Amino acid sequence: MPTDKIQPKEGAVLPLPGVSSWGKVVNLLPYLVLTLSLSMTLFFWHQYDRSLALRFQTAFHDKSIEIMDRFLNRMLDDEQILRGAAGLFNASDSVTRDEWHRYALSLSLDKNYPGLQGLGYAEVVLPKDRERHIRRMRAEGFTDYRIWPGGERSDYTAIVYLEPFDWRNQRALGYDMFSESNRHNAMAKARDTGDAALTNPVFLVQETEKDRQKGVLMYLPVYDRTKAIATAEQRRDALTGYTYSPIRMRDFMSATFPKAPLDIGFRIYTENRASDSALLFDSVADWKVSLPRNYVPEFKTSRTVKRFGRDWLFTFQPLPTFAREQGKNQSRSYLAGGLVVSSLLTVIAFMLRHAHSSAVRATQALRESQERYRKISEDSPAYICTYLPDGTLTYVNPALAKEARMSQAELAGRNLLDFVIPEYRPALQDSLAGLAPGQPPQTGELAFFAPGGGVIWHQWTNRGIFDAQGRLVEVQAVGQDITERKKAEEERARYEQQLLHAQKMESLGVLAGGIAHDFNNILMAIIGNVDLSLMKLPRIPPSPTTSKI
């Protein structure tokens, strides 16, 4: 409802503030939101993806180093065992089979060094000492002992001790490892350097057709303690044998990694180049890791290290499990989530733009409606006003202001009850109290003080304006002057009263005439009977007294 504060002025409808500039921004808002949200999503996703990739590569690097170090440390443990065994020979003129057995038993190989096939000693046998060596071994109870494979060679390295001396290791007794080139190369390197050396991948002579595994042998030379070993030539001359350890690789790796790292695939080569002949262990193949069909790793890394007389090559690749554990796919989820949020923000922006456009149209329509109402109100001969529940006027139209002989500004803020005849004020207050949401407008008549004195009558129709809680906040009233009509009604009532009085008098005259007529009829009958009675009486002369009268 119009009030004094929001009273529209004369003239055309004013445009909504900011529609020309801010409205354009609002129209572009969805596209701005889409551009900004996508840009931020892509930027933060790129940063997150980089940090995730860095974390992924760091974790992959650490895990790769851990795998390589664990493998080499286990190999180092094997070397320390061989050095202890070599120390046993260096501390004694001769090491008996029983002493070797008790030394191996004290190590508890199966408990402390799981994965090692055994601990052995290969004795260097010159051709001239071959038969004597065989007789000695047979005298120890090995009646079928022989140095094998057969053939004449410059020297022999027959296996004489191998613990635990089970059925598998017994198969290797007497084997001349110097006869096979792979073993020969490693043994020669260990002999010449005095350090531990490993072979390329081999199949141990202990292997059977069941559970056949690749393996390696580690050798550590044993020299005659009475001879110098400063040079390679001196070491060759002083060599008496080798402590060695055969290693079955799958068993060794399973013991080294009780919980197999199935999230990273790796291969171990005993040379610094990848080749089938140098491939010692393939975690995917040997541990039978199941991979998706046509799986291609994101990247591969390799590391080389020189240990135990060999140039090792380790290759690593991430497997699907590693990517999942490191949250590699979170980047895509992050991007997808960002795109979803961007889409939602864009949709919300479009909804806001639609709501803004609707609000602009509604506001414009309201302005136009208010303008039409203002024109109707200003041009209407009827009295129009709005006032608060306590009667304070908030708006009066020119017709009412003219009637009151005051300006609209003077009337605004005055109390309507001040203009009402006191005896009609309770009726107006009761009428306002009876207004309620959903009820039809109330119409009533009120008597007002006339500007020049006297009383004027108005007829008002009141409509209540309520807030969301149903409380009356304002009254919209439309009225008209009914003073002349009230006077006409009073005159008509007076004429009706006079007519009623005349009708009463007429009725009374008719009643009196009727009564007189009835009495006249009765008198006529009496007079007639009197006349008849007089006719029958004798005539009596008047007396003197009567005549005097």
Short mmCIF file of C-alpha atoms in Angstrom, two decimals, residues 1-8 366 369-371 373-374 377 383-388 393-397 461-466 472-478:
data_model
loop_
_atom_site.label_atom_id
_atom_site.label_comp_id
_atom_site.label_asym_id
_atom_site.label_seq_id
_atom_site.Cartn_x
_atom_site.Cartn_y
_atom_site.Cartn_z
CA MET A 1 0.00 0.00 0.00
CA PRO A 2 1.34 3.47 -0.68
CA THR A 3 2.54 5.39 2.30
CA ASP A 4 4.04 8.79 2.78
CA LYS A 5 7.59 7.32 2.41
CA ILE A 6 7.01 5.40 -0.79
CA GLN A 7 4.45 7.70 -2.28
CA PRO A 8 5.09 7.77 -6.04
CA LEU A 366 4.40 -3.64 -9.13
CA SER A 369 0.45 -1.33 -10.73
CA GLN A 370 1.32 1.26 -8.12
CA GLU A 371 1.36 3.93 -10.79
CA TYR A 373 -3.30 2.74 -8.49
CA ARG A 374 -1.81 6.18 -7.90
CA SER A 377 -6.41 7.14 -6.46
CA TYR A 383 -12.14 9.15 -0.71
CA ILE A 384 -9.12 6.81 -0.44
CA CYS A 385 -6.75 6.52 2.48
CA THR A 386 -4.55 4.07 4.36
CA TYR A 387 -3.91 4.11 8.06
CA LEU A 388 -2.26 2.04 10.76
CA LEU A 393 -3.09 8.09 8.51
CA THR A 394 -0.30 7.06 6.11
CA TYR A 395 -1.90 8.24 2.87
CA VAL A 396 -4.91 10.24 1.72
CA ASN A 397 -5.89 10.99 -1.85
CA THR A 461 -15.17 0.08 3.18
CA ASN A 462 -12.15 -1.17 5.10
CA ARG A 463 -9.76 -3.92 3.90
CA GLY A 464 -7.04 -5.21 6.22
CA ILE A 465 -3.42 -5.75 5.14
CA PHE A 466 -1.76 -8.51 7.18
CA LEU A 472 -2.89 -6.37 10.97
CA VAL A 473 -0.28 -3.92 9.71
CA GLU A 474 -2.37 -1.46 7.71
CA VAL A 475 -5.95 -0.67 6.68
CA GLN A 476 -6.91 0.32 3.18
CA ALA A 477 -10.14 2.31 3.13
CA VAL A 478 -12.38 3.68 0.39
#
